[in-house]
């Protein structure tokens, strides 16, 4: 019997958000809205998103002993996330500087802070969390060697979900554990590297190339065009839900969390991706990251 539906291993940041009419070019200054601070970070976002949906969730992360760290811990606990795995100290809490334009698109620069001090030995020391978790999710806002230790720490029957963001080349050991590897178009091309040269603009072709690199399954998110699911059984397109997007910050994290949770509940990859697409659609209709994540009841009402 698992104590947790989902263990998220990853980053926890304070999101410093400014609205802008347009992003500045090189050497240009653009005036924006008042600064707003939200709890964020891909790991913390995924944990809150899953807990809001009803998943029994734990977070393994590191924050600073500062106001931003306390903000993040408070937001996790308010959502119902178990923070027993959140380590405190070693560096200031990570910060993400986010600009959001009128269409809802965002640009993000991250200062990792304490996220960069979440080390392989921290993962190894949390073995009991891994053995108590049905699904484990990770991202790449923490050191890659820490993600490698996550793969080595998985319980025999657990499932590993990876969103490689920000993208980089991945070791074969990590790729082989992914079920699924969740990427957007940019992330897919970075991971494919030279393999992407000369490939068509058809996402199904990217998915097949990614599968050839070792993941057990692949999900490519396509924004307003939905998503694409690929495994040894074939490639399936998942339709998007049409909504008026206000802010895309955190939408990918909500998608990943929802998909991971539904997989752990026994859904097929296609079913989980369809549900996750609805969760992501709900998230973009509100501003902020964690503040935008829906409950299961809100998703059901879409």
PDB file of C-alpha atoms in Angstrom, residues 23-172:
ATOM      1  CA  UNK A  23       8.985  42.174 -23.990  1.00  0.00           C
ATOM      2  CA  UNK A  24      12.039  44.458 -24.240  1.00  0.00           C
ATOM      3  CA  UNK A  25      14.635  44.003 -26.934  1.00  0.00           C
ATOM      4  CA  UNK A  26      18.368  44.064 -26.281  1.00  0.00           C
ATOM      5  CA  UNK A  27      19.361  47.253 -24.431  1.00  0.00           C
ATOM      6  CA  UNK A  28      15.733  48.390 -24.137  1.00  0.00           C
ATOM      7  CA  UNK A  29      13.754  49.294 -21.004  1.00  0.00           C
ATOM      8  CA  UNK A  30      10.003  48.652 -20.879  1.00  0.00           C
ATOM      9  CA  UNK A  31       7.687  49.785 -18.086  1.00  0.00           C
ATOM     10  CA  UNK A  32       5.497  47.105 -16.539  1.00  0.00           C
ATOM     11  CA  UNK A  33       2.848  46.573 -13.895  1.00  0.00           C
ATOM     12  CA  UNK A  34       3.392  46.444 -10.138  1.00  0.00           C
ATOM     13  CA  UNK A  35       5.490  43.498  -8.974  1.00  0.00           C
ATOM     14  CA  UNK A  36       3.523  40.545  -7.601  1.00  0.00           C
ATOM     15  CA  UNK A  37       5.148  37.639  -5.696  1.00  0.00           C
ATOM     16  CA  UNK A  38       3.678  34.137  -5.998  1.00  0.00           C
ATOM     17  CA  UNK A  39       4.872  30.746  -4.733  1.00  0.00           C
ATOM     18  CA  UNK A  40       6.225  28.795  -7.721  1.00  0.00           C
ATOM     19  CA  UNK A  41       8.963  26.573  -9.099  1.00  0.00           C
ATOM     20  CA  UNK A  42       8.196  23.551 -11.238  1.00  0.00           C
ATOM     21  CA  UNK A  43       8.447  21.065  -8.393  1.00  0.00           C
ATOM     22  CA  UNK A  44       6.366  23.082  -5.943  1.00  0.00           C
ATOM     23  CA  UNK A  45       3.841  23.863  -8.683  1.00  0.00           C
ATOM     24  CA  UNK A  46       3.377  20.210  -9.569  1.00  0.00           C
ATOM     25  CA  UNK A  47       2.917  19.233  -5.934  1.00  0.00           C
ATOM     26  CA  UNK A  48       0.237  21.876  -5.347  1.00  0.00           C
ATOM     27  CA  UNK A  49      -1.515  21.068  -8.634  1.00  0.00           C
ATOM     28  CA  UNK A  50      -1.723  17.364  -7.767  1.00  0.00           C
ATOM     29  CA  UNK A  51      -2.888  18.004  -4.206  1.00  0.00           C
ATOM     30  CA  UNK A  52      -5.607  20.384  -5.430  1.00  0.00           C
ATOM     31  CA  UNK A  53      -6.919  17.570  -7.629  1.00  0.00           C
ATOM     32  CA  UNK A  54      -7.091  15.243  -4.625  1.00  0.00           C
ATOM     33  CA  UNK A  55      -3.827  13.327  -4.926  1.00  0.00           C
ATOM     34  CA  UNK A  56      -1.951  12.339  -1.772  1.00  0.00           C
ATOM     35  CA  UNK A  57       1.214  14.277  -2.521  1.00  0.00           C
ATOM     36  CA  UNK A  58       4.676  14.774  -1.040  1.00  0.00           C
ATOM     37  CA  UNK A  59       7.411  17.197  -2.092  1.00  0.00           C
ATOM     38  CA  UNK A  60      11.178  16.663  -1.910  1.00  0.00           C
ATOM     39  CA  UNK A  61      12.851  20.047  -2.415  1.00  0.00           C
ATOM     40  CA  UNK A  62      15.118  22.632  -0.778  1.00  0.00           C
ATOM     41  CA  UNK A  63      14.283  26.234   0.144  1.00  0.00           C
ATOM     42  CA  UNK A  64      16.188  28.966   1.947  1.00  0.00           C
ATOM     43  CA  UNK A  65      15.699  29.977   5.562  1.00  0.00           C
ATOM     44  CA  UNK A  66      14.059  33.220   4.466  1.00  0.00           C
ATOM     45  CA  UNK A  67      10.703  34.875   3.759  1.00  0.00           C
ATOM     46  CA  UNK A  68      10.416  33.306   0.317  1.00  0.00           C
ATOM     47  CA  UNK A  69      11.056  29.870   1.797  1.00  0.00           C
ATOM     48  CA  UNK A  70       8.335  30.383   4.383  1.00  0.00           C
ATOM     49  CA  UNK A  71       5.945  31.528   1.640  1.00  0.00           C
ATOM     50  CA  UNK A  72       6.600  28.300  -0.256  1.00  0.00           C
ATOM     51  CA  UNK A  73       6.180  26.042   2.769  1.00  0.00           C
ATOM     52  CA  UNK A  74       2.938  27.783   3.713  1.00  0.00           C
ATOM     53  CA  UNK A  75       1.535  27.375   0.196  1.00  0.00           C
ATOM     54  CA  UNK A  76       2.384  23.658   0.113  1.00  0.00           C
ATOM     55  CA  UNK A  77       0.756  22.989   3.469  1.00  0.00           C
ATOM     56  CA  UNK A  78      -2.314  25.036   2.555  1.00  0.00           C
ATOM     57  CA  UNK A  79      -2.797  22.841  -0.527  1.00  0.00           C
ATOM     58  CA  UNK A  80      -2.460  19.676   1.537  1.00  0.00           C
ATOM     59  CA  UNK A  81       1.043  18.649   0.397  1.00  0.00           C
ATOM     60  CA  UNK A  82       3.192  16.701   2.865  1.00  0.00           C
ATOM     61  CA  UNK A  83       6.362  18.796   3.312  1.00  0.00           C
ATOM     62  CA  UNK A  84       8.318  16.234   5.333  1.00  0.00           C
ATOM     63  CA  UNK A  85      10.808  16.065   2.444  1.00  0.00           C
ATOM     64  CA  UNK A  86      11.369  19.826   2.114  1.00  0.00           C
ATOM     65  CA  UNK A  87      14.857  20.756   3.343  1.00  0.00           C
ATOM     66  CA  UNK A  88      15.585  24.265   4.622  1.00  0.00           C
ATOM     67  CA  UNK A  89      18.861  26.201   4.363  1.00  0.00           C
ATOM     68  CA  UNK A  90      22.105  26.073   2.413  1.00  0.00           C
ATOM     69  CA  UNK A  91      21.301  29.021   0.130  1.00  0.00           C
ATOM     70  CA  UNK A  92      18.589  31.630  -0.455  1.00  0.00           C
ATOM     71  CA  UNK A  93      15.309  30.379  -1.889  1.00  0.00           C
ATOM     72  CA  UNK A  94      15.270  30.203  -5.683  1.00  0.00           C
ATOM     73  CA  UNK A  95      13.634  33.064  -7.570  1.00  0.00           C
ATOM     74  CA  UNK A  96      11.945  33.193 -10.997  1.00  0.00           C
ATOM     75  CA  UNK A  97      11.666  36.555 -12.777  1.00  0.00           C
ATOM     76  CA  UNK A  98       8.572  36.376 -15.001  1.00  0.00           C
ATOM     77  CA  UNK A  99       7.156  38.791 -17.561  1.00  0.00           C
ATOM     78  CA  UNK A 100       3.630  38.184 -18.881  1.00  0.00           C
ATOM     79  CA  UNK A 101       2.322  39.891 -22.032  1.00  0.00           C
ATOM     80  CA  UNK A 102      -1.330  40.733 -22.819  1.00  0.00           C
ATOM     81  CA  UNK A 103      -1.827  37.437 -24.697  1.00  0.00           C
ATOM     82  CA  UNK A 104      -0.885  35.484 -21.553  1.00  0.00           C
ATOM     83  CA  UNK A 105       2.470  34.262 -22.869  1.00  0.00           C
ATOM     84  CA  UNK A 106       5.365  34.431 -20.437  1.00  0.00           C
ATOM     85  CA  UNK A 107       9.146  34.642 -20.419  1.00  0.00           C
ATOM     86  CA  UNK A 108      11.053  33.368 -17.377  1.00  0.00           C
ATOM     87  CA  UNK A 109      14.572  33.729 -15.966  1.00  0.00           C
ATOM     88  CA  UNK A 110      15.382  31.543 -12.944  1.00  0.00           C
ATOM     89  CA  UNK A 111      17.973  32.063 -10.212  1.00  0.00           C
ATOM     90  CA  UNK A 112      18.208  28.518  -8.764  1.00  0.00           C
ATOM     91  CA  UNK A 113      19.372  29.416  -5.255  1.00  0.00           C
ATOM     92  CA  UNK A 114      18.633  26.557  -2.861  1.00  0.00           C
ATOM     93  CA  UNK A 115      17.368  24.398  -5.736  1.00  0.00           C
ATOM     94  CA  UNK A 116      20.957  24.012  -6.876  1.00  0.00           C
ATOM     95  CA  UNK A 117      21.824  22.599  -3.436  1.00  0.00           C
ATOM     96  CA  UNK A 118      19.324  19.741  -3.606  1.00  0.00           C
ATOM     97  CA  UNK A 119      21.982  17.045  -3.943  1.00  0.00           C
ATOM     98  CA  UNK A 120      22.032  13.305  -4.722  1.00  0.00           C
ATOM     99  CA  UNK A 121      22.722  12.523  -1.065  1.00  0.00           C
ATOM    100  CA  UNK A 122      19.500  14.345  -0.123  1.00  0.00           C
ATOM    101  CA  UNK A 123      17.598  12.029  -2.453  1.00  0.00           C
ATOM    102  CA  UNK A 124      19.392   8.950  -1.152  1.00  0.00           C
ATOM    103  CA  UNK A 125      18.494   9.931   2.420  1.00  0.00           C
ATOM    104  CA  UNK A 126      14.797  10.101   1.478  1.00  0.00           C
ATOM    105  CA  UNK A 127      14.482   6.448   0.511  1.00  0.00           C
ATOM    106  CA  UNK A 128      11.374   5.941   2.621  1.00  0.00           C
ATOM    107  CA  UNK A 129       9.530   8.585   0.580  1.00  0.00           C
ATOM    108  CA  UNK A 130      10.326   6.796  -2.668  1.00  0.00           C
ATOM    109  CA  UNK A 131       9.168   3.426  -1.407  1.00  0.00           C
ATOM    110  CA  UNK A 132       5.926   5.021  -0.180  1.00  0.00           C
ATOM    111  CA  UNK A 133       5.099   6.661  -3.539  1.00  0.00           C
ATOM    112  CA  UNK A 134       3.181   5.184  -6.470  1.00  0.00           C
ATOM    113  CA  UNK A 135       4.476   7.734  -9.012  1.00  0.00           C
ATOM    114  CA  UNK A 136       7.557   9.992  -8.878  1.00  0.00           C
ATOM    115  CA  UNK A 137       7.787  13.184 -10.940  1.00  0.00           C
ATOM    116  CA  UNK A 138      10.849  15.344 -11.580  1.00  0.00           C
ATOM    117  CA  UNK A 139      12.014  18.320 -13.660  1.00  0.00           C
ATOM    118  CA  UNK A 140      15.396  19.892 -14.455  1.00  0.00           C
ATOM    119  CA  UNK A 141      15.440  22.997 -12.241  1.00  0.00           C
ATOM    120  CA  UNK A 142      17.575  20.909  -9.862  1.00  0.00           C
ATOM    121  CA  UNK A 143      21.013  19.390 -10.645  1.00  0.00           C
ATOM    122  CA  UNK A 144      20.978  16.654 -13.269  1.00  0.00           C
ATOM    123  CA  UNK A 145      22.986  14.345 -11.011  1.00  0.00           C
ATOM    124  CA  UNK A 146      20.175  14.671  -8.460  1.00  0.00           C
ATOM    125  CA  UNK A 147      17.643  13.540 -11.084  1.00  0.00           C
ATOM    126  CA  UNK A 148      19.915  10.584 -11.861  1.00  0.00           C
ATOM    127  CA  UNK A 149      19.796   9.645  -8.170  1.00  0.00           C
ATOM    128  CA  UNK A 150      15.998   9.924  -8.275  1.00  0.00           C
ATOM    129  CA  UNK A 151      15.948   7.267 -11.016  1.00  0.00           C
ATOM    130  CA  UNK A 152      18.205   5.006  -8.954  1.00  0.00           C
ATOM    131  CA  UNK A 153      15.994   5.469  -5.885  1.00  0.00           C
ATOM    132  CA  UNK A 154      12.696   4.444  -7.508  1.00  0.00           C
ATOM    133  CA  UNK A 155      10.758   1.626  -5.886  1.00  0.00           C
ATOM    134  CA  UNK A 156      10.477  -1.479  -8.120  1.00  0.00           C
ATOM    135  CA  UNK A 157       6.794  -0.944  -8.983  1.00  0.00           C
ATOM    136  CA  UNK A 158       6.691   2.861  -9.121  1.00  0.00           C
ATOM    137  CA  UNK A 159       6.439   4.967 -12.268  1.00  0.00           C
ATOM    138  CA  UNK A 160       8.736   7.850 -13.235  1.00  0.00           C
ATOM    139  CA  UNK A 161       7.497  10.965 -15.034  1.00  0.00           C
ATOM    140  CA  UNK A 162       9.969  13.595 -16.253  1.00  0.00           C
ATOM    141  CA  UNK A 163       9.418  17.050 -17.691  1.00  0.00           C
ATOM    142  CA  UNK A 164      12.958  18.032 -18.803  1.00  0.00           C
ATOM    143  CA  UNK A 165      12.600  21.764 -18.301  1.00  0.00           C
ATOM    144  CA  UNK A 166      14.772  23.716 -18.750  1.00  0.00           C
ATOM    145  CA  UNK A 167      15.862  21.222 -21.431  1.00  0.00           C
ATOM    146  CA  UNK A 168      19.274  19.625 -21.766  1.00  0.00           C
ATOM    147  CA  UNK A 169      20.704  16.385 -23.104  1.00  0.00           C
ATOM    148  CA  UNK A 170      19.737  13.464 -20.876  1.00  0.00           C
ATOM    149  CA  UNK A 171      21.740  10.383 -19.881  1.00  0.00           C
ATOM    150  CA  UNK A 172      20.505   7.051 -21.233  1.00  0.00           C
TER     151      UNK A 172
END
